[in-house]
Short mmCIF file of C-alpha atoms in Angstrom, two decimals:
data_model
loop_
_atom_site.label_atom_id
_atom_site.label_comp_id
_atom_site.label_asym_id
_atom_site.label_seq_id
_atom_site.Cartn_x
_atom_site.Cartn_y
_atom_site.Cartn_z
CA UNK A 1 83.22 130.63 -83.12
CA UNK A 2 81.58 133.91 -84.39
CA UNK A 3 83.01 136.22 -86.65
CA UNK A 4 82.17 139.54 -86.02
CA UNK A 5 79.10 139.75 -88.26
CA UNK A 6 77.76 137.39 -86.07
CA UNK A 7 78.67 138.95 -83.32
CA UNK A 8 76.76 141.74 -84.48
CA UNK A 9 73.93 139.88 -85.54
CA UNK A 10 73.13 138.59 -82.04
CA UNK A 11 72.38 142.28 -80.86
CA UNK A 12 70.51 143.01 -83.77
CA UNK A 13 68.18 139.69 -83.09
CA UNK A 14 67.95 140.70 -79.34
CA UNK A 15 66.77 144.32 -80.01
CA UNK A 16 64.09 142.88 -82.49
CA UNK A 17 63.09 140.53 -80.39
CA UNK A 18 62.51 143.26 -77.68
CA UNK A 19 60.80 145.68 -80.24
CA UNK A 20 58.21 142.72 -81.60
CA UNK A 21 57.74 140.69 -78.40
CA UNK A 22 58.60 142.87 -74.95
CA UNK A 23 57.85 146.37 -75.19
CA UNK A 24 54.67 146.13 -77.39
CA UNK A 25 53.19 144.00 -74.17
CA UNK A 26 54.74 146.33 -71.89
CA UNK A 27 52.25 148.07 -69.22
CA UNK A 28 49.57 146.36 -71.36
CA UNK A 29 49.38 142.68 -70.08
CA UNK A 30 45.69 140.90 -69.66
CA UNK A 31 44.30 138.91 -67.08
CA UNK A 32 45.83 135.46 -68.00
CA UNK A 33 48.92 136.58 -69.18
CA UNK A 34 50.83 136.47 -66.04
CA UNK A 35 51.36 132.89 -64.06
CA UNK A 36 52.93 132.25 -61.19
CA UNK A 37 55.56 129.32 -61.83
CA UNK A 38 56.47 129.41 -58.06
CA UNK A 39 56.39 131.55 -55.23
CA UNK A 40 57.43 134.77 -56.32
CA UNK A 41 58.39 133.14 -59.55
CA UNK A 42 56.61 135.04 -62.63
CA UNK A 43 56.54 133.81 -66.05
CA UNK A 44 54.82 136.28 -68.71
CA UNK A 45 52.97 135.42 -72.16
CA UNK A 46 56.17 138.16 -73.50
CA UNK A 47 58.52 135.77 -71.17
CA UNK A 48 57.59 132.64 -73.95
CA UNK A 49 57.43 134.37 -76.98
CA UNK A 50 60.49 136.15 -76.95
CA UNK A 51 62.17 133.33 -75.69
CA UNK A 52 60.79 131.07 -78.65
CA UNK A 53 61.57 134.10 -80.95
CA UNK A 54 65.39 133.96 -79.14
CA UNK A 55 65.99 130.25 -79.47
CA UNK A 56 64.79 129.90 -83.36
CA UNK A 57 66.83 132.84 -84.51
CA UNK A 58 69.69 131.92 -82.56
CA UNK A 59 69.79 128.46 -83.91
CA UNK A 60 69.48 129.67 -87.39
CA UNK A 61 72.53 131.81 -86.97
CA UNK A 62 74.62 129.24 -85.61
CA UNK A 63 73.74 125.63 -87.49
CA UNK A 64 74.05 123.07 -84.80
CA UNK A 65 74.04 125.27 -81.42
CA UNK A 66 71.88 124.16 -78.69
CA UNK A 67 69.73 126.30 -76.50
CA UNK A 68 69.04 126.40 -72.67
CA UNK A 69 66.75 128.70 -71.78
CA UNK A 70 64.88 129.37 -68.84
CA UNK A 71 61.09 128.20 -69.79
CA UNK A 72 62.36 125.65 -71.51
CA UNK A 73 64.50 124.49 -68.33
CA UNK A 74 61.17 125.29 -66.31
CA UNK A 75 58.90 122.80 -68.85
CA UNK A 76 61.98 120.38 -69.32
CA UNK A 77 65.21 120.60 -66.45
CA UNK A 78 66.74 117.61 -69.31
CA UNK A 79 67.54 121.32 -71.38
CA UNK A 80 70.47 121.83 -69.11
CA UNK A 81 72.42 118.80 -70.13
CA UNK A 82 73.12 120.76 -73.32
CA UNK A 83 75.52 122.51 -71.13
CA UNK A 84 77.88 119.40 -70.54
CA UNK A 85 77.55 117.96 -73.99
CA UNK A 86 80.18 119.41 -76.67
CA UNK A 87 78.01 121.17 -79.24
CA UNK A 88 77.93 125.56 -78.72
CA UNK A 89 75.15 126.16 -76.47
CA UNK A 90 72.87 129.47 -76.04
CA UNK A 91 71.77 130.42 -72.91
CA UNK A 92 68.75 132.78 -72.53
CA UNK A 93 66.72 134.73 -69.85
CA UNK A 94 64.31 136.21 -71.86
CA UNK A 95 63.14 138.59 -69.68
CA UNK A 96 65.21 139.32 -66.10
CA UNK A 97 63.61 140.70 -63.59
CA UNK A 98 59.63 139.23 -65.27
CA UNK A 99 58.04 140.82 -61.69
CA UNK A 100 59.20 144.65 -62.99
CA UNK A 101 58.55 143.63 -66.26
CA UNK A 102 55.13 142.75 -65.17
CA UNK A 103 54.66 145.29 -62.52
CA UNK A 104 54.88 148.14 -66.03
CA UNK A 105 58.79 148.83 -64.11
CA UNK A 106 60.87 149.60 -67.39
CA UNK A 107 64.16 147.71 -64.66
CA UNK A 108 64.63 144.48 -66.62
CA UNK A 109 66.57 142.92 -69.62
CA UNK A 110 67.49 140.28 -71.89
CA UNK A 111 70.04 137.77 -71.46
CA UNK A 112 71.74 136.04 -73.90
CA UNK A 113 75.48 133.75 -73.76
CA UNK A 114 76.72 131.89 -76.04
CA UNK A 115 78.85 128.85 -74.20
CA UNK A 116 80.81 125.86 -75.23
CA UNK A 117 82.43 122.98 -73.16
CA UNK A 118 81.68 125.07 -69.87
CA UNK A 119 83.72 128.07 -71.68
CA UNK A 120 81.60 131.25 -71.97
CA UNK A 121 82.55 132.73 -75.39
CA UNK A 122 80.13 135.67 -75.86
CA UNK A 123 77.41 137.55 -73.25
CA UNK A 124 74.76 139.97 -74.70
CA UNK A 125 72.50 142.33 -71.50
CA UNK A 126 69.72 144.02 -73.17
CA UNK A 127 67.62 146.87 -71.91
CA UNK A 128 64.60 147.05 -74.59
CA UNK A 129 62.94 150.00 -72.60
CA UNK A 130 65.94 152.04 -72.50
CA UNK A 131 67.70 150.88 -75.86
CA UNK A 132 71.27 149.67 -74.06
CA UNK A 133 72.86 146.72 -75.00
CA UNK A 134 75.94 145.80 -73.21
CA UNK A 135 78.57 142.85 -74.79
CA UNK A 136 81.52 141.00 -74.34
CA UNK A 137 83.83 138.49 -76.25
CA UNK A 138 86.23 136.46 -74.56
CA UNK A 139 89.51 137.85 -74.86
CA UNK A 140 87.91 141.02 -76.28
CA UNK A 141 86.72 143.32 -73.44
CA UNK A 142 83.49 144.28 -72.45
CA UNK A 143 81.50 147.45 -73.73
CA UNK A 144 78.57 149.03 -73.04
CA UNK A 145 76.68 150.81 -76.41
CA UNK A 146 80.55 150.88 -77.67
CA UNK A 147 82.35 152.48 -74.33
CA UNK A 148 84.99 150.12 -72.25
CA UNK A 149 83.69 148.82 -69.12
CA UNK A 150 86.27 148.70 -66.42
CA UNK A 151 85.53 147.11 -63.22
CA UNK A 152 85.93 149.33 -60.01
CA UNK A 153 89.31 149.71 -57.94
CA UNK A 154 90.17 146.67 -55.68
CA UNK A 155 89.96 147.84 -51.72
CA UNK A 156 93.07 148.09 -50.26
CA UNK A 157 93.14 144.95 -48.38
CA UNK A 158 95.14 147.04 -45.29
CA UNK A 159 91.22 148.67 -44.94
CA UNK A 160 89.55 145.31 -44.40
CA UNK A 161 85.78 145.38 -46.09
CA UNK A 162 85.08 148.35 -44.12
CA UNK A 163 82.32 150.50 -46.49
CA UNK A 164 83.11 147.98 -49.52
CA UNK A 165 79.98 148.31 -51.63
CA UNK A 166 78.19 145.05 -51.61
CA UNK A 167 74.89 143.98 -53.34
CA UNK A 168 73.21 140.93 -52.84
CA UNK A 169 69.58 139.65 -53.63
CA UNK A 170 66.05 140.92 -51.58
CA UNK A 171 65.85 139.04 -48.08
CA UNK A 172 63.07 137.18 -49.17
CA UNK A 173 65.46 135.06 -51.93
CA UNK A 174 67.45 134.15 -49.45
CA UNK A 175 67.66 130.89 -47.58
CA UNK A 176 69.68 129.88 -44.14
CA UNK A 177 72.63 129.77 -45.40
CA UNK A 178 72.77 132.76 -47.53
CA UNK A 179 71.12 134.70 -44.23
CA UNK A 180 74.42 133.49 -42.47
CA UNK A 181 76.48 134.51 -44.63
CA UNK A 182 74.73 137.76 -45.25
CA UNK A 183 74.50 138.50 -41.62
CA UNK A 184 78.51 137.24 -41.06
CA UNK A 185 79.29 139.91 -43.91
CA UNK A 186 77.18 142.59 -41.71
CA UNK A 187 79.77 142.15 -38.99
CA UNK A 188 82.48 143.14 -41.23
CA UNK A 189 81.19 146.75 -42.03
CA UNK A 190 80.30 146.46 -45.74
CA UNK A 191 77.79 149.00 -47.53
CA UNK A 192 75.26 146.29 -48.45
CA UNK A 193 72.49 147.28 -50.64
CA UNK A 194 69.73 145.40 -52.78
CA UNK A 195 70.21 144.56 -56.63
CA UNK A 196 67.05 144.84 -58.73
CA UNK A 197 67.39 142.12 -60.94
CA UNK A 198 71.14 139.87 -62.06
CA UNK A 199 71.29 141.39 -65.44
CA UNK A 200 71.04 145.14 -64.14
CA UNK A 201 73.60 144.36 -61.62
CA UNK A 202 75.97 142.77 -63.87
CA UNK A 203 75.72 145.85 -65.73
CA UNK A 204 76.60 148.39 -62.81
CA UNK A 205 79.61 146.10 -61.40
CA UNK A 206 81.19 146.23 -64.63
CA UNK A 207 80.99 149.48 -65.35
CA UNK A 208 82.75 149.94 -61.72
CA UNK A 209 79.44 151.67 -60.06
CA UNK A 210 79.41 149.02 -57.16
CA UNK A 211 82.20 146.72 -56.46
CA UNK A 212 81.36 143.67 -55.22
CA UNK A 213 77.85 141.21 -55.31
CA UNK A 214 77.35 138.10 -53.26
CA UNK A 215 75.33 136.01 -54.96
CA UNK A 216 72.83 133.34 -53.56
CA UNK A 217 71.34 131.10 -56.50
CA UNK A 218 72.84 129.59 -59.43
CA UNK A 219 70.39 129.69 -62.10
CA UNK A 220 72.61 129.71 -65.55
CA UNK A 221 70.35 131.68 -67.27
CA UNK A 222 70.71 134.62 -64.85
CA UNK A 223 74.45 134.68 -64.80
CA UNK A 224 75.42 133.51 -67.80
CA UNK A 225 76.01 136.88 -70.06
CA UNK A 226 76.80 138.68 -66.83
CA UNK A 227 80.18 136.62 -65.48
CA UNK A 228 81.28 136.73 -68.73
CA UNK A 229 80.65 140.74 -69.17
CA UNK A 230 82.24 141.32 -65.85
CA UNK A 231 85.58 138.85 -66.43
CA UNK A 232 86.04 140.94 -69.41
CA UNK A 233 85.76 144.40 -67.53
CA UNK A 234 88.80 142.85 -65.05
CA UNK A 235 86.61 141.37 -62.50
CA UNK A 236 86.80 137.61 -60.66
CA UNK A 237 83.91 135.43 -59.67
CA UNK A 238 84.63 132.48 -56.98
CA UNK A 239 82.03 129.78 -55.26
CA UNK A 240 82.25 129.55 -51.13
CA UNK A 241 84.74 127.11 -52.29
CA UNK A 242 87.18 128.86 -53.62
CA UNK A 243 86.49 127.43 -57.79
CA UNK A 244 85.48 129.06 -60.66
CA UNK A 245 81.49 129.33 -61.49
CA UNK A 246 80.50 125.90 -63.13
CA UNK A 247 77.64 126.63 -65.78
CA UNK A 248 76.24 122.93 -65.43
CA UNK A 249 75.49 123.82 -61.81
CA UNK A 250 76.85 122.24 -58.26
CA UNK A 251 78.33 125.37 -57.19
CA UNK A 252 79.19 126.20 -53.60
CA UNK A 253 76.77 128.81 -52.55
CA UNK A 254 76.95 131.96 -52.05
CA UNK A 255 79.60 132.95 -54.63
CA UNK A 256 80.90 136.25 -54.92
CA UNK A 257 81.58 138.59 -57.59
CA UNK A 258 84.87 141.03 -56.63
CA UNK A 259 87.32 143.09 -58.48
CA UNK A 260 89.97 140.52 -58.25
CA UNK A 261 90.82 137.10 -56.23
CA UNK A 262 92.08 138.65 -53.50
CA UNK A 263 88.76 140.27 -52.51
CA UNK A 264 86.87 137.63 -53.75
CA UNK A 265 88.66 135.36 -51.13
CA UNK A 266 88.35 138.10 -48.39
CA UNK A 267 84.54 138.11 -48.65
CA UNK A 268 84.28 133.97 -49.07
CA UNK A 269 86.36 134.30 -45.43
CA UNK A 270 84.00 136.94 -43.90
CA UNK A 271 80.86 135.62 -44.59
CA UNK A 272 82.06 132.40 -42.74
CA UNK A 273 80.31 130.22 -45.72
CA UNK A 274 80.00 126.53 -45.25
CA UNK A 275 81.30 125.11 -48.18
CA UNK A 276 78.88 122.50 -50.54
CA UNK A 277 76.20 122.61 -53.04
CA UNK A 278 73.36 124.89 -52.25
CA UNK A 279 70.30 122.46 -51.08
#
């Protein structure tokens, strides 16, 4: 659907988007300029304007695409029946990981996806503070500022999970059943640790410097770009249910992210998931 101009063209609007809208608010944000959507839930003046700034250069590029992104989802939740319809959709977190952001913590990014009839064609994770830009096509491998990403080594399944590096979310995203499933996991003997934010940990499973994630929401916009960056580095991603991620949403939650099905399925088994839609 993009030719590799394009392709190009999409990092080159992301990292302009992050030099004119994100880093020149950086560590300088006013009184006003952070809300509070929800509990915990930040939203930024940088958060809007680079996602306006996303969605009309995006759209330019590609004549006809549609755009889901996650203020607009926030002012309008209609946005996210672009992602059934058949027209090539964009799918943007302008800023992951807004608390950091707005905390002056240089740990967040910019998501972008590029999706059509549930297919994930193209991912783009963005760190404006540092400068790194990760990307993957489908069917063309995933890359990170032009080196291979390669997920890490399956566990030998004759070990069990036993010290099997596992992120998930803070405790204080979580809800029962993601606590039970967490807590099932514990029994099991796996190195759980804390990710700081989906993009970010998209990043370090693909490059193979943790190997697994359970993961407790479904937001699109947070795991858009990443699935597709870490399918194209060799890794799987399975609901408690067994199915592939669905962008439009219904999932059975937690899903896992894994080297390859047969850990996926190990970890869906050990953290003794009741499978259904996250309430």
């Amino acid at each position: 659907m993009l030719d590799d101009a394009q392709i190009a063209r999409v990092a080159e609007i992301i990292r302009e988007v992050g030099a004119t809208e994100i880093l020149p608010r950086f560590g300088r944000l006013e009184d006003g300029e952070i809300v509070e959507k929800g509990p915990g839930d930040l939203v930024t003046v940088a958060d809007r304007a680079s996602e306006q700034a996303l969605t009309e250069k995006l759209r330019d590029l590609l004549p006809g695409s549609r755009v889901v992104g996650e203020e607009a989802v926030f002012a309008d939740r209609g946005v996210l029946d672009a992602l059934d319809g058949p027209d090539p959709v964009w799918i943007i977190d302008p800023i992951d990981g807004t608390e950091n952001y707005a905390n002056a913590n240089a740990r967040f990014t910019v998501l972008v996806a590029l999706a059509r009839g549930g297919e994930l064609l193209a991912a783009w994770i963005y760190e404006p503070y540092f400068g790194r830009m990760a990307h993957a096509v489908k069917g063309g491998g995933a890359y990170l500022d032009g080196e291979r990403l390669r997920v890490a080594p399956a566990p030998d399944p004759a070990d069990g999970l036993r010290d099997v590096p596992v992120s998930t979310s803070r405790p204080r995203f979580w809800n029962e059943r993601a606590r039970e499933a967490i807590t099932a996991l514990s029994t099991h003997g796996v190195w759980l640790s804390y990710g700081d934010g989906a993009g970010l940990e998209y990043v370090t499973l693909a490059a193979g410097k943790r190997t697994c994630a359970l993961m407790v929401w479904e937001n699109v916009w947070d795991h858009a770009a990443g699935l597709l960056l870490h399918a194209e580095a060799g890794g799987v991603a399975l609901t408690s249910a067994g199915t592939p991620f669905r962008l439009a949403g219904g999932n059975a939650l937690p899903f896992v992210v894994a080297p390859d099905a047969a850990t996926a399925k190990a970890l869906i088994a050990a953290a003794g998931v009741r499978v259904g839609p996250w309430e």
